[in-house]
CSV table of C-alpha atoms and ligand atoms in Angstrom, one decimal:
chain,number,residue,atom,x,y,z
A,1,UNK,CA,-19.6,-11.0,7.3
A,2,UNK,CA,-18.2,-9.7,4.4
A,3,UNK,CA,-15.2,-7.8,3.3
A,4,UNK,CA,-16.7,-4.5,3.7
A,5,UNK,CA,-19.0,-5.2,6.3
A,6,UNK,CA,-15.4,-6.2,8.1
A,7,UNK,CA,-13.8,-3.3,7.9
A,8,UNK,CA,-16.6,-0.8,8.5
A,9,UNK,CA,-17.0,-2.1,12.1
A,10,UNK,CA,-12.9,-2.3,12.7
A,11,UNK,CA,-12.8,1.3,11.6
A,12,UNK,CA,-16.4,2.3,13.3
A,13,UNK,CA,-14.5,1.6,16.6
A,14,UNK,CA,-13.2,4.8,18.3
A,15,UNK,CA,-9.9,5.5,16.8
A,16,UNK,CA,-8.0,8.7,18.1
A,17,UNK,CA,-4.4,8.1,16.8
A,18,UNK,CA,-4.0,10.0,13.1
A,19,UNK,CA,-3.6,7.6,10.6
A,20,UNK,CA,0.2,7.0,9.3
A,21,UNK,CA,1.8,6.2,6.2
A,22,UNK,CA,3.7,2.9,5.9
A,23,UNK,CA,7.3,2.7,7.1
A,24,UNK,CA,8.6,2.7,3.3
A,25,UNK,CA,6.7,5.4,2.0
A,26,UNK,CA,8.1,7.4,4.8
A,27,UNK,CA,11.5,6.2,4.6
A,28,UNK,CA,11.4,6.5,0.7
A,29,UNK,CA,9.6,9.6,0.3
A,30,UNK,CA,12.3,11.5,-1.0
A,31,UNK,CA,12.1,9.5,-4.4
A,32,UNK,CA,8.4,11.0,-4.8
A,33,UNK,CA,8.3,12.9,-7.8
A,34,UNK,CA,7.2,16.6,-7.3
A,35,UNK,CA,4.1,16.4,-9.5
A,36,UNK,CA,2.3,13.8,-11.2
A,37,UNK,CA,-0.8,11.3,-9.9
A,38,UNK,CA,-0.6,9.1,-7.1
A,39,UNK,CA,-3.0,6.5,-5.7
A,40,UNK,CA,-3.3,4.7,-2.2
A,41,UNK,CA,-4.4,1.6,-2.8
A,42,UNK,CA,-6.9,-0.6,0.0
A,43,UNK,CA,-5.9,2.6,1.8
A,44,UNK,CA,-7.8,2.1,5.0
A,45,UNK,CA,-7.8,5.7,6.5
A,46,UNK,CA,-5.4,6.9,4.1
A,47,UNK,CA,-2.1,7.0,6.1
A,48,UNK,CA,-0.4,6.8,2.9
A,49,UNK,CA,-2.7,9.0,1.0
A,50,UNK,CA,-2.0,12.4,3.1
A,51,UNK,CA,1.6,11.6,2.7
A,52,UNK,CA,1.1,11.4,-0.8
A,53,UNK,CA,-1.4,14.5,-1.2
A,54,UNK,CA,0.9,16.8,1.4
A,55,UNK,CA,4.0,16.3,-1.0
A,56,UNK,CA,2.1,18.0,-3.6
A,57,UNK,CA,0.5,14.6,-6.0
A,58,UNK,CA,-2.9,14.6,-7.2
A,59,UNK,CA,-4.2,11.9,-4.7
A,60,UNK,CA,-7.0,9.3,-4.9
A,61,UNK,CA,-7.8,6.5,-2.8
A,62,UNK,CA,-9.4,3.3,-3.1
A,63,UNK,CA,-11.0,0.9,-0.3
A,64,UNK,CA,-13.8,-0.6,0.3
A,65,UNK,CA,-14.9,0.3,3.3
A,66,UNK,CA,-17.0,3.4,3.1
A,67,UNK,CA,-16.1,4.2,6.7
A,68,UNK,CA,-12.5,4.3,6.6
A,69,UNK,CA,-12.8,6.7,3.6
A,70,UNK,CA,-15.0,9.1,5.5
A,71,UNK,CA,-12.3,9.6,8.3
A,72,UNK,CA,-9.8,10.1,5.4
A,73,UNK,CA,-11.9,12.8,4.3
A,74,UNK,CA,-11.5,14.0,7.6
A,75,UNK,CA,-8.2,14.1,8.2
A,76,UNK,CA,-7.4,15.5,4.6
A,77,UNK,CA,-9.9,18.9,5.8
A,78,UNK,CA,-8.3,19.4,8.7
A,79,UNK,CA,-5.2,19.8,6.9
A,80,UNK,CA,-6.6,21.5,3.9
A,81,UNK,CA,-5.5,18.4,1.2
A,82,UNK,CA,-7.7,17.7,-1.9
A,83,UNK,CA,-8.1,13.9,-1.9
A,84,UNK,CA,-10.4,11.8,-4.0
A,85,UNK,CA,-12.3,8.9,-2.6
A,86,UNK,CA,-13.2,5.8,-4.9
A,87,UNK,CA,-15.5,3.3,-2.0
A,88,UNK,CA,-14.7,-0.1,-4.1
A,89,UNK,CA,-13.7,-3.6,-4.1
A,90,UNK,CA,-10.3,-4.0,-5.7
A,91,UNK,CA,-10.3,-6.1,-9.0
A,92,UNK,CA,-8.0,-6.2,-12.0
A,93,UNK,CA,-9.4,-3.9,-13.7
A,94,UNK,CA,-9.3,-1.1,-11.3
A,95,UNK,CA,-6.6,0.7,-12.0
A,96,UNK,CA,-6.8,2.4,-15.5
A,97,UNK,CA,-3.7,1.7,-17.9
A,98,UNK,CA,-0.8,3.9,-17.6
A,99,UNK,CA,-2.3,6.9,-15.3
A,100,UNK,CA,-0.2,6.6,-12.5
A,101,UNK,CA,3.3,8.0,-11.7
A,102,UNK,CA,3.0,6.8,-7.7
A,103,UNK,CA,0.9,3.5,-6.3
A,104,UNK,CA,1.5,3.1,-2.9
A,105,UNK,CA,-0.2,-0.4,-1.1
A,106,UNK,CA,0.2,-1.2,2.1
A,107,UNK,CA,-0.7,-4.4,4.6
A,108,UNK,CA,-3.2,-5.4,1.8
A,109,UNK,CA,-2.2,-8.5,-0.5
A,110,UNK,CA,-4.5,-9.6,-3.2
A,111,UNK,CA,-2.2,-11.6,-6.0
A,112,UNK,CA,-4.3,-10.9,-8.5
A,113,UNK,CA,-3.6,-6.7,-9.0
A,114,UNK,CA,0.0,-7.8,-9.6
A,115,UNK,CA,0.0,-7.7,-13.3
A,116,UNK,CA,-2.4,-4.6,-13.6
A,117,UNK,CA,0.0,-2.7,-11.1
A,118,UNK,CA,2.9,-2.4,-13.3
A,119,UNK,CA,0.5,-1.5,-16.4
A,120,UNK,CA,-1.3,1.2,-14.4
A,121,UNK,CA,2.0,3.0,-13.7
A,122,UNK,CA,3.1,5.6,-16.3
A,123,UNK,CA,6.7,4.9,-17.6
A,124,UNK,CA,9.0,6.1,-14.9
A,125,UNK,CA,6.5,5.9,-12.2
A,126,UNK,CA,6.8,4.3,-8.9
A,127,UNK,CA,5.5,1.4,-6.8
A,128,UNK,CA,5.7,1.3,-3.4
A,129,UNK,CA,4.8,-1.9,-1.8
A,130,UNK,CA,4.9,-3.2,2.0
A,131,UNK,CA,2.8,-5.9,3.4
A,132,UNK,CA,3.3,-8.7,5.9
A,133,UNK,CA,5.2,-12.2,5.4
A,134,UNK,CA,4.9,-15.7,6.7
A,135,UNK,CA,7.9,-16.1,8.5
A,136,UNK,CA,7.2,-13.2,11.1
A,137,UNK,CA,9.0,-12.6,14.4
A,138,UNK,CA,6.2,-11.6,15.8
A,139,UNK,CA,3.3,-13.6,15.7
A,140,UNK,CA,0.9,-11.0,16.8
A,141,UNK,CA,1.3,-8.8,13.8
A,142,UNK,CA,-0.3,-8.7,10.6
A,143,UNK,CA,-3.3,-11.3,9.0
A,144,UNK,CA,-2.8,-15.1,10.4
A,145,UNK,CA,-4.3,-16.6,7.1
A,146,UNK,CA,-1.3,-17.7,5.2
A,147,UNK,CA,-3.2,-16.7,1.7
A,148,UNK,CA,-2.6,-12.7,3.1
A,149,UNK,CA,0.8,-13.3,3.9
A,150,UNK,CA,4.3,-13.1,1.6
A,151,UNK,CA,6.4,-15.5,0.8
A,152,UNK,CA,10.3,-15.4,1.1
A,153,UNK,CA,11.4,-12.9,-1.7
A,154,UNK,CA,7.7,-13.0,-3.3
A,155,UNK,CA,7.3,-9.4,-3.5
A,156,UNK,CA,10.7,-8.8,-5.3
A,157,UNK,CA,9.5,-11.4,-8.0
A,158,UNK,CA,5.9,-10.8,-8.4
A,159,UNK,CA,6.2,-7.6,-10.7
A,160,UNK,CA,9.3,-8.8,-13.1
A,161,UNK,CA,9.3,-5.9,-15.4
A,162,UNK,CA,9.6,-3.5,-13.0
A,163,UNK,CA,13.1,-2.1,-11.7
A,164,UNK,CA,14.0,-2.4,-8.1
A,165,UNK,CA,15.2,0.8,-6.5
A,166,UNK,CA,14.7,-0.9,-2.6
A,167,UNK,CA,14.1,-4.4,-1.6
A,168,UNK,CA,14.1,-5.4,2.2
A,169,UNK,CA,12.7,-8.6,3.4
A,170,UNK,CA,14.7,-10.0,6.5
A,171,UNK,CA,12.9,-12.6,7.9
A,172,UNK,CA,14.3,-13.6,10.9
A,173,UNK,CA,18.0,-13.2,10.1
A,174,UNK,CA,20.2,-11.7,12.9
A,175,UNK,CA,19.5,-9.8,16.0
A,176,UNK,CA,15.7,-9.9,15.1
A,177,UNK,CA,15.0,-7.1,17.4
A,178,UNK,CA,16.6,-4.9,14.7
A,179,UNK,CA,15.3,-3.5,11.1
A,180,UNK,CA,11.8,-3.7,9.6
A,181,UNK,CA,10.5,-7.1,10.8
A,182,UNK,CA,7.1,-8.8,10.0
A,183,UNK,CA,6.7,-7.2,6.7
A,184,UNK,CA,8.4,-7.2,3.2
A,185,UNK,CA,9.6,-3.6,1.4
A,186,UNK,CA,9.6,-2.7,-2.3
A,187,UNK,CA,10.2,0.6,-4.1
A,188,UNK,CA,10.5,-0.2,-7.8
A,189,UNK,CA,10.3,1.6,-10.9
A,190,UNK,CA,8.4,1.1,-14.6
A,191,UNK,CA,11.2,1.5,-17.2
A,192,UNK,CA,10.8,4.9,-19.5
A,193,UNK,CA,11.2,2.9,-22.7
A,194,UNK,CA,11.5,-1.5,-22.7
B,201,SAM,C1,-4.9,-3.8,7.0
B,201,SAM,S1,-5.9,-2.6,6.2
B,201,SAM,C2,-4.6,-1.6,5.5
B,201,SAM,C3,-5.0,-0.2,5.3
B,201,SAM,C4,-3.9,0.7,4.8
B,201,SAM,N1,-3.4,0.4,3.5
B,201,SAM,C5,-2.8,0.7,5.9
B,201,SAM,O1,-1.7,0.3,5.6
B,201,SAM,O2,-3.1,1.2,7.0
B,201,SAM,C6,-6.6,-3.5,4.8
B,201,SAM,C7,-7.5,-2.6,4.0
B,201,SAM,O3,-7.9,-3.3,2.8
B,201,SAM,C8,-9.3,-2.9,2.6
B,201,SAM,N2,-9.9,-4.0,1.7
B,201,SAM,C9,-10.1,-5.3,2.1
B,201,SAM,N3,-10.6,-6.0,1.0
B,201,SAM,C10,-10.7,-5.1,0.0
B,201,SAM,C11,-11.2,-5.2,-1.3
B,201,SAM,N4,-11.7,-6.3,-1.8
B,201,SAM,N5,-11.2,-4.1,-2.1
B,201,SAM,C12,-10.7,-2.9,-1.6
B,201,SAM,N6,-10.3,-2.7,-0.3
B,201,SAM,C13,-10.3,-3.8,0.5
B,201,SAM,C14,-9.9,-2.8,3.9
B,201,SAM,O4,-11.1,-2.1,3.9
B,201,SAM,C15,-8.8,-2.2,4.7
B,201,SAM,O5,-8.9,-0.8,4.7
């Protein structure tokens, strides 16, 4: 089974719980900028996306899996948001050259968009990154296939030129029933001029 084939039947199952953004995008959303054009990438049922289109951005998103893009659709009616819908499989090349002010990924790691993210954003634009790490605390969450899963401190490396606004990766330091746990945070920031 296939990548798409994959995810059409996960997201074919009955789901009744609206689709939410990531915890950073929610926690962070006050440095969105008021206008501009924003893109949830591998965004599943667009959690991130009606975030992103509700604050006012010009909002596309990008999965493969025709299915979950349909109940994105959805959701965006009911709550009268404009939302454009690109069913594809993610390569390098995907993201057009400086178009972006926001990219928002989340729980999706494929190494290779790394380098196109940061030249996709518009100087001054934003990325917003969350996904799951290796060292979890709980072993239940997330991909179990190391390849899908961060490294300590990866994510603050992996786009260099960018600035960092917010880093959190805790792994499992201190009371581990505490903080964001499992996954790795970024916010960071194209520079207006280099
Ligand atoms: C764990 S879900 C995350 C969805 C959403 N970003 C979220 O945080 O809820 C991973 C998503 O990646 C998408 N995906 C997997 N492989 C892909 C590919 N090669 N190109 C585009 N999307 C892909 C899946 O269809 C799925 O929606």
């Amino acid at each position: 089974m296939d990548a798409r084939q994959k995810w059409d039947r996960i997201y074919s199952k009955s789901c009744v719980e609206e689709p939410a953004a990531c915890w950073v995008l929610s926690e962070y959303a006050y440095l969105l900028p008021e206008s501009g054009r924003a893109v949830d990438v591998a965004s599943g049922r667009g959690g991130n996306a009606l975030l992103l289109a509700g604050a006012g951005l010009q909002t596309t998103a990008i999965d493969i899996s025709s299915v979950g893009l349909e109940q994105l659709q959805s959701s965006a009616q009911k709550r009268s948001l404009d939302i454009r819908i690109r069913a594809e499989s993610l390569s390098s090349s995907s993201l057009s050259e400086g178009q972006w002010d926001v990219i928002v990924v989340s729980n999706y790691l494929q190494r290779d968009l790394f380098a196109g993210l940061e030249v996709a954003l518009r100087p001054g634009g934003l990325l917003y990154y969350e996904t799951f790490v290796k060292n979890k605390t709980d072993e239940s969450v997330g991909p179990g296939n190391p390849e899908f899963l961060l490294d300590d401190n990866e994510l603050l490396n992996a786009i260099p030129n960018l600035k960092v606004r917010v880093f959190i990766d805790l792994q499992n330091t201190g009371k581990t029933d505490k903080g964001c746990r499992n996954r790795s945070c970024l916010v960071a920031q194209k520079p207006l001029s280099k």
